[in-house]
Amino acid sequence: MSSRASTFAALGAASALLMVTACTAGTSSGTTSSPGSAVPAAATTTDPHIGAPPGAEVLARPAVGEPFKLTIDYSNTSALDEFEVTVDEVRCGEPLDPKALAHAADPGTEPPPEEGKQYCVVSMEVRNAGKSEADWSADDAITLNVDDTAYSPTQSDNELAGLYAQYWSDQGKTDPSFGINPGSRSPEHAVVQIPVGDEPTTVWVASGNLLESIDGVEPGYLVQLRTPGQS
């Protein structure tokens, strides 16, 4: 083969190699951006307060099992209620506790969640850290969040949470919503519905009896259900 022909052959081979490399790079890029291999949003967000209500002051970002203090003041009195709250765990997509369902109007029957939703049960421990009897309920003071989408307990969800309170009352543990004395500890549960397949990332716990007061959104605590970068 002539030198000229050899040169053309070498150029042709190089061109073919470049085409194969370009095609391979295109396929790799497509795979990286596919839904199945995408990095979860919760792992890539740079906002440490995602899940808190807009405009709310985030007092701390405790982990599961880490206690934090709620200080509740009232506009019509100088008294303060203080509680130490610990979020012990959040379970989603599992049957509700049969011991709690035994207290339902139709004992043992679990009502179905809304279509496309699943029940999540937020289990907490509440200790009265104040100087007098005080009451607190999670019914209107928390949201369960999937990244920046917040889900609140519905009326029917709160009724289910009440079944847990009745069960624990039978065990001698008064529901904090009925009032507990200084130093006393009681379990508290919230039932929240989120879409099937979603996993909660945080729990927002308002430092008050409600998520919002007449003065605006309450400050609170953003409990982390995942460690940074965990999917």
Tab-separated table of C-alpha atoms in Angstrom:
chain	number	residue	atom	x	y	z
A	1	MET	CA	0.000	0.000	0.000
A	2	SER	CA	1.257	3.475	-0.877
A	3	SER	CA	2.204	5.989	1.777
A	4	ARG	CA	-0.717	8.162	0.664
A	5	ALA	CA	-3.176	5.268	1.001
A	6	SER	CA	-1.758	4.425	4.432
A	7	THR	CA	-2.285	8.015	5.519
A	8	PHE	CA	-5.954	7.979	4.381
A	9	ALA	CA	-6.502	4.653	6.162
A	10	ALA	CA	-5.052	6.045	9.392
A	11	LEU	CA	-7.208	9.147	9.136
A	12	GLY	CA	-10.291	7.017	8.542
A	13	ALA	CA	-9.571	4.880	11.565
A	14	ALA	CA	-9.055	7.957	13.733
A	15	SER	CA	-12.356	9.431	12.549
A	16	ALA	CA	-14.189	6.221	13.311
A	17	LEU	CA	-12.634	6.131	16.779
A	18	LEU	CA	-13.775	9.707	17.442
A	19	MET	CA	-17.335	8.834	16.353
A	20	VAL	CA	-17.447	5.811	18.651
A	21	THR	CA	-16.096	7.899	21.539
A	22	ALA	CA	-18.710	10.614	20.938
A	23	CYS	CA	-21.528	8.076	20.824
A	24	THR	CA	-20.291	6.455	24.015
A	25	ALA	CA	-20.125	9.829	25.779
A	26	GLY	CA	-23.694	10.604	24.663
A	27	THR	CA	-25.005	7.314	26.028
A	28	SER	CA	-23.218	7.832	29.335
A	29	SER	CA	-24.700	11.307	29.703
A	30	GLY	CA	-28.177	9.975	29.002
A	31	THR	CA	-27.788	7.277	31.626
A	32	THR	CA	-26.599	9.750	34.237
A	33	SER	CA	-29.688	11.921	33.842
A	34	SER	CA	-32.190	9.063	33.804
A	35	PRO	CA	-34.715	8.959	36.683
A	36	GLY	CA	-33.455	5.620	37.925
A	37	SER	CA	-29.969	6.908	38.637
A	38	ALA	CA	-30.729	10.503	39.572
A	39	VAL	CA	-29.413	11.701	42.921
A	40	PRO	CA	-32.350	12.277	45.336
A	41	ALA	CA	-33.240	15.923	45.790
A	42	ALA	CA	-32.844	15.682	49.573
A	43	ALA	CA	-29.213	14.704	49.094
A	44	THR	CA	-28.383	17.570	46.754
A	45	THR	CA	-30.208	20.467	48.398
A	46	THR	CA	-28.049	23.171	49.926
A	47	ASP	CA	-30.887	24.697	51.969
A	48	PRO	CA	-30.456	23.494	55.581
A	49	HIS	CA	-33.964	24.703	56.475
A	50	ILE	CA	-35.906	22.884	53.761
A	51	GLY	CA	-39.133	21.596	55.337
A	52	ALA	CA	-39.630	24.567	57.649
A	53	PRO	CA	-42.648	26.820	56.971
A	54	PRO	CA	-41.746	29.891	54.899
A	55	GLY	CA	-40.596	32.683	57.155
A	56	ALA	CA	-40.333	30.499	60.263
A	57	GLU	CA	-37.362	30.802	62.611
A	58	VAL	CA	-35.587	27.439	62.857
A	59	LEU	CA	-34.474	27.122	66.478
A	60	ALA	CA	-32.456	23.932	65.894
A	61	ARG	CA	-32.193	20.884	63.639
A	62	PRO	CA	-32.172	17.911	66.067
A	63	ALA	CA	-31.792	14.317	64.946
A	64	VAL	CA	-34.164	11.461	65.721
A	65	GLY	CA	-33.716	10.553	69.375
A	66	GLU	CA	-32.283	13.959	70.290
A	67	PRO	CA	-34.463	15.927	72.758
A	68	PHE	CA	-35.309	19.602	72.279
A	69	LYS	CA	-37.182	22.088	74.432
A	70	LEU	CA	-40.479	23.766	73.588
A	71	THR	CA	-41.165	26.991	75.476
A	72	ILE	CA	-44.779	28.069	75.049
A	73	ASP	CA	-45.906	31.485	76.218
A	74	TYR	CA	-49.407	32.877	76.215
A	75	SER	CA	-50.499	36.383	75.279
A	76	ASN	CA	-52.973	36.654	78.162
A	77	THR	CA	-50.674	35.478	80.964
A	78	SER	CA	-47.059	35.657	82.040
A	79	ALA	CA	-46.910	31.897	82.631
A	80	LEU	CA	-44.707	29.700	80.464
A	81	ASP	CA	-45.116	26.017	79.613
A	82	GLU	CA	-41.923	24.106	78.957
A	83	PHE	CA	-41.641	20.659	77.445
A	84	GLU	CA	-38.767	18.445	76.409
A	85	VAL	CA	-39.784	16.603	73.239
A	86	THR	CA	-37.995	13.727	71.541
A	87	VAL	CA	-39.011	12.298	68.160
A	88	ASP	CA	-38.219	8.606	68.595
A	89	GLU	CA	-39.146	7.275	65.155
A	90	VAL	CA	-41.330	7.679	62.078
A	91	ARG	CA	-42.852	4.593	60.449
A	92	CYS	CA	-44.616	4.726	57.085
A	93	GLY	CA	-46.533	2.200	55.029
A	94	GLU	CA	-46.974	-0.254	57.904
A	95	PRO	CA	-50.211	-1.364	59.588
A	96	LEU	CA	-51.314	0.782	62.509
A	97	ASP	CA	-50.671	-0.662	65.964
A	98	PRO	CA	-53.379	-3.324	66.606
A	99	LYS	CA	-53.286	-2.483	70.322
A	100	ALA	CA	-54.353	1.055	69.452
A	101	LEU	CA	-56.950	-0.101	66.919
A	102	ALA	CA	-58.554	-2.192	69.668
A	103	HIS	CA	-59.920	1.115	71.001
A	104	ALA	CA	-61.662	2.019	67.729
A	105	ALA	CA	-65.442	2.156	67.391
A	106	ASP	CA	-65.069	-0.961	65.240
A	107	PRO	CA	-62.278	-2.647	67.236
A	108	GLY	CA	-59.336	-3.931	65.251
A	109	THR	CA	-60.415	-2.296	61.998
A	110	GLU	CA	-57.948	-0.009	60.259
A	111	PRO	CA	-59.719	2.581	58.079
A	112	PRO	CA	-58.128	2.886	54.637
A	113	PRO	CA	-56.027	5.988	53.945
A	114	GLU	CA	-56.896	8.362	51.133
A	115	GLU	CA	-56.372	6.985	47.636
A	116	GLY	CA	-52.691	6.964	46.762
A	117	LYS	CA	-51.675	7.750	50.344
A	118	GLN	CA	-50.040	5.795	53.159
A	119	TYR	CA	-50.144	6.245	56.913
A	120	CYS	CA	-47.061	7.470	58.744
A	121	VAL	CA	-46.906	7.313	62.541
A	122	VAL	CA	-44.653	9.806	64.323
A	123	SER	CA	-43.756	8.494	67.792
A	124	MET	CA	-42.579	11.026	70.381
A	125	GLU	CA	-41.861	11.297	74.086
A	126	VAL	CA	-42.941	14.452	75.913
A	127	ARG	CA	-41.612	15.505	79.324
A	128	ASN	CA	-43.009	18.418	81.299
A	129	ALA	CA	-39.902	20.522	81.982
A	130	GLY	CA	-41.855	23.357	83.602
A	131	LYS	CA	-43.018	24.231	87.117
A	132	SER	CA	-46.699	23.310	86.895
A	133	GLU	CA	-49.118	21.016	85.113
A	134	ALA	CA	-49.252	21.758	81.400
A	135	ASP	CA	-50.678	20.279	78.224
A	136	TRP	CA	-49.390	19.934	74.665
A	137	SER	CA	-50.639	18.106	71.589
A	138	ALA	CA	-49.006	17.343	68.261
A	139	ASP	CA	-52.358	17.490	66.430
A	140	ASP	CA	-51.996	21.081	65.184
A	141	ALA	CA	-48.325	21.694	65.893
A	142	ILE	CA	-46.396	19.446	63.484
A	143	THR	CA	-45.965	18.669	59.807
A	144	LEU	CA	-44.319	15.645	58.230
A	145	ASN	CA	-42.267	16.755	55.247
A	146	VAL	CA	-41.060	15.185	52.040
A	147	ASP	CA	-38.302	17.641	51.144
A	148	ASP	CA	-40.138	20.982	50.780
A	149	THR	CA	-43.697	19.550	50.765
A	150	ALA	CA	-45.415	19.640	54.172
A	151	TYR	CA	-48.223	17.268	55.202
A	152	SER	CA	-50.398	18.020	58.250
A	153	PRO	CA	-52.594	15.562	60.168
A	154	THR	CA	-56.226	15.618	59.037
A	155	GLN	CA	-59.161	15.377	61.434
A	156	SER	CA	-59.446	11.638	60.772
A	157	ASP	CA	-55.672	11.281	61.275
A	158	ASN	CA	-55.986	12.965	64.675
A	159	GLU	CA	-58.777	10.557	65.592
A	160	LEU	CA	-56.431	7.660	64.845
A	161	ALA	CA	-53.711	9.288	66.954
A	162	GLY	CA	-56.305	9.465	69.727
A	163	LEU	CA	-56.529	5.659	69.668
A	164	TYR	CA	-52.819	5.499	70.513
A	165	ALA	CA	-53.452	7.927	73.399
A	166	GLN	CA	-56.268	5.710	74.717
A	167	TYR	CA	-54.044	2.642	74.609
A	168	TRP	CA	-51.234	4.355	76.531
A	169	SER	CA	-53.726	5.767	79.013
A	170	ASP	CA	-54.661	2.161	79.812
A	171	GLN	CA	-50.972	1.615	80.590
A	172	GLY	CA	-50.965	4.518	83.047
A	173	LYS	CA	-49.406	7.049	80.644
A	174	THR	CA	-51.570	10.173	80.424
A	175	ASP	CA	-51.865	11.833	77.036
A	176	PRO	CA	-49.951	15.156	77.194
A	177	SER	CA	-52.966	16.890	75.658
A	178	PHE	CA	-54.851	16.233	78.936
A	179	GLY	CA	-52.059	17.747	81.014
A	180	ILE	CA	-49.043	16.206	82.729
A	181	ASN	CA	-47.229	17.262	85.892
A	182	PRO	CA	-43.670	18.591	86.126
A	183	GLY	CA	-41.109	15.845	85.531
A	184	SER	CA	-43.693	13.431	84.106
A	185	ARG	CA	-43.116	11.779	80.744
A	186	SER	CA	-45.749	10.570	78.305
A	187	PRO	CA	-45.802	9.147	74.787
A	188	GLU	CA	-47.346	11.259	72.036
A	189	HIS	CA	-48.240	10.094	68.530
A	190	ALA	CA	-49.164	11.826	65.316
A	191	VAL	CA	-50.665	10.089	62.301
A	192	VAL	CA	-50.049	11.745	58.929
A	193	GLN	CA	-50.798	10.618	55.377
A	194	ILE	CA	-48.229	11.086	52.611
A	195	PRO	CA	-48.156	9.685	49.043
A	196	VAL	CA	-47.341	6.005	48.622
A	197	GLY	CA	-43.694	5.580	47.658
A	198	ASP	CA	-42.554	8.826	49.265
A	199	GLU	CA	-40.194	8.852	52.219
A	200	PRO	CA	-40.346	11.672	54.780
A	201	THR	CA	-37.200	13.722	55.273
A	202	THR	CA	-38.028	15.972	58.248
A	203	VAL	CA	-40.591	16.649	60.952
A	204	TRP	CA	-41.398	20.278	61.766
A	205	VAL	CA	-42.406	20.794	65.401
A	206	ALA	CA	-43.699	24.279	66.194
A	207	SER	CA	-42.644	25.863	69.474
A	208	GLY	CA	-46.262	26.480	70.356
A	209	ASN	CA	-49.667	24.860	70.380
A	210	LEU	CA	-50.307	25.780	66.738
A	211	LEU	CA	-48.247	26.099	63.580
A	212	GLU	CA	-49.307	29.757	63.352
A	213	SER	CA	-50.453	32.310	65.903
A	214	ILE	CA	-52.028	35.732	65.491
A	215	ASP	CA	-48.496	37.079	65.213
A	216	GLY	CA	-47.638	34.816	62.283
A	217	VAL	CA	-45.853	31.520	61.775
A	218	GLU	CA	-44.383	30.069	64.962
A	219	PRO	CA	-40.665	29.292	65.334
A	220	GLY	CA	-39.855	25.640	65.739
A	221	TYR	CA	-37.557	22.667	65.349
A	222	LEU	CA	-36.727	20.837	62.126
A	223	VAL	CA	-36.129	17.213	63.112
A	224	GLN	CA	-33.862	15.433	60.634
A	225	LEU	CA	-35.004	11.969	59.546
A	226	ARG	CA	-31.993	11.464	57.262
A	227	THR	CA	-28.320	12.178	57.639
A	228	PRO	CA	-26.866	14.543	54.989
A	229	GLY	CA	-26.432	12.742	51.682
A	230	GLN	CA	-28.577	9.763	52.726
A	231	SER	CA	-31.123	8.697	50.108
